[in-house]
Phi, psi and omega in degrees: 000135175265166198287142205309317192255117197268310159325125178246119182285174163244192179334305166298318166306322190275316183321269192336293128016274173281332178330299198308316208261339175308304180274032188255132163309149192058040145267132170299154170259332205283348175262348144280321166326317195273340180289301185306301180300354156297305179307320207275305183288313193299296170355300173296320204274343175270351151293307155311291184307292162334281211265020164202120175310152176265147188263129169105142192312150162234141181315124163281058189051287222264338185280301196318303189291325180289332178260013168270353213234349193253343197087193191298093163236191164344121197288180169302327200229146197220193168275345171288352175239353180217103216274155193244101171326149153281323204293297140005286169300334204245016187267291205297310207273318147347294185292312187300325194302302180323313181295338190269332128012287208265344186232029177119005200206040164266141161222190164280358178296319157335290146305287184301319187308302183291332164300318175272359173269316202287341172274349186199055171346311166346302192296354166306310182282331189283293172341311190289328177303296187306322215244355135286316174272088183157294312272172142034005201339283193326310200274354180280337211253333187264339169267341154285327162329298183294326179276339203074051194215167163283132161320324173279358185294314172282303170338300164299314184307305172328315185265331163312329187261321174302334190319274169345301168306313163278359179272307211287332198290282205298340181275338186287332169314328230250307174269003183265331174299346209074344170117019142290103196262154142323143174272154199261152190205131159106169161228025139293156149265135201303330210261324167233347166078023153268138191304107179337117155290341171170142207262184151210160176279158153264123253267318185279333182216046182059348171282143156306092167238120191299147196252144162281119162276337165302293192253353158097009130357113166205127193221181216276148156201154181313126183289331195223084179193137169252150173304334181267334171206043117097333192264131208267350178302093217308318164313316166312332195278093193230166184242166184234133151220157192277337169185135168341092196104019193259153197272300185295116175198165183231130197274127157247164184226100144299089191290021144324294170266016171239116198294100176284147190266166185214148209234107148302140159240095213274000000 
């Protein structure tokens, strides 16, 4: 099944986009400066790719229809499927450092992290695997352990750099397949097996669609359910808003109102 939405903006649109958001109240405007310069070098590095064959297996047409045909298993695209430039990867992180430099988001975290990359490059590749598929906690939580850093810290950085890589691996998929995709089940993504960075209604008929952040991925999901665990129990269900009436809200699970299994302790 293909993704609720067929149209990909491009760069401008989306820089226009976030632009946009500056003169919206409760905006960092120096933490929209650092998302565009983020956006822009993945761009670039998704433009490189685009415009040089990838090194390494790619996922196969025929395997991808067997496991949309099996229901919810293992998404498509993994680290055995979506190969990592090194040279690339040490450009893209060179730019978040720089941007983050430049607008406000050098921390100390930071600083050791570009200190252990410019001492071990490796870690670039590792961070991005782990911190995309999965992902990965246990083993993100013993390298933050190792760095001194927040784990989320690595998180985010992880998926910042993988991202470009998995959308161009899921747009080559997308043509070696014919525009056949896996069917979406779930409120994973079928393709990279990530958790929605954020839903929106759709304007012509109300549905709810979820967005991926990773591979830019987006399909269809139960409007009154949530995607991270699964539960449609409307009491349960509540929204946060920032003033009455805000188009913009975050969906919560009272886990109150939910019968949880329980461990006798004899």
């Amino acid at each position: 099944m293909p993704a609720a939405d067929q149209r990909t903006p491009g760069l401008d649109e989306l820089v226009g986009r976030l632009d946009a958001l500056i003169a919206l109240p409760h905006v960092a405007e120096e933490y929209i400066r650092f998302r565009v310069d983020l956006l822009k070098a993945q761009w670039a590095v998704r433009q490189a790719l685009a415009a040089t064959p990838l090194s390494g297996p790619a996922p196969e047409p025929a395997r991808a229809a067997t496991r949309s045909q099996a229901g919810p298993t293992k998404p498509v695209l993994g680290p055995s499927t979506v190969p990592f430039d090194p040279g690339l990867l040490r450009g893209l992180f060179a730019a978040l450092h720089k941007a983050a430099i430049e607008h406000g988001r050098q921390t100390e975290d930071m600083q050791r992290l570009a200190a252990a990359v410019e001492e071990d490059p490796a870690l670039l590749q590792e961070l991005a695997c782990r911190a995309a598929f999965g992902p990965e906690m246990e083993a993100l939580e013993g390298l933050a352990r190792n760095l001194r850093v927040l784990v989320d810290v690595l998180l985010f950085i992880g998926r910042a750099l993988a991202s470009p890589f998995v959308v161009e691996a899921a747009r080559r998929l997308a043509i070696q397949s014919g525009g056949s995709v896996p069917a979406q089940a779930g409120g994973r993504c079928r393709m990279c097996g990530s958790l929605p960075s954020f839903a929106r209604l759709r304007r012509k008929d109300g549905r709810r669609i979820l967005h991926c952040g990773l591979c830019g991925r987006n399909w269809e999901f139960t409007r009154l359910a949530c995607p991270c665990c699964g539960s449609a129990d409307r009491d349960a269900l509540n929204l946060l808003r920032l003033s009455e009436g805000d188009p913009r809200w975050i969906e919560t699970v009272s886990y109150t109102h939910l019968t949880l299994p329980t461990k006798r302790i004899v």
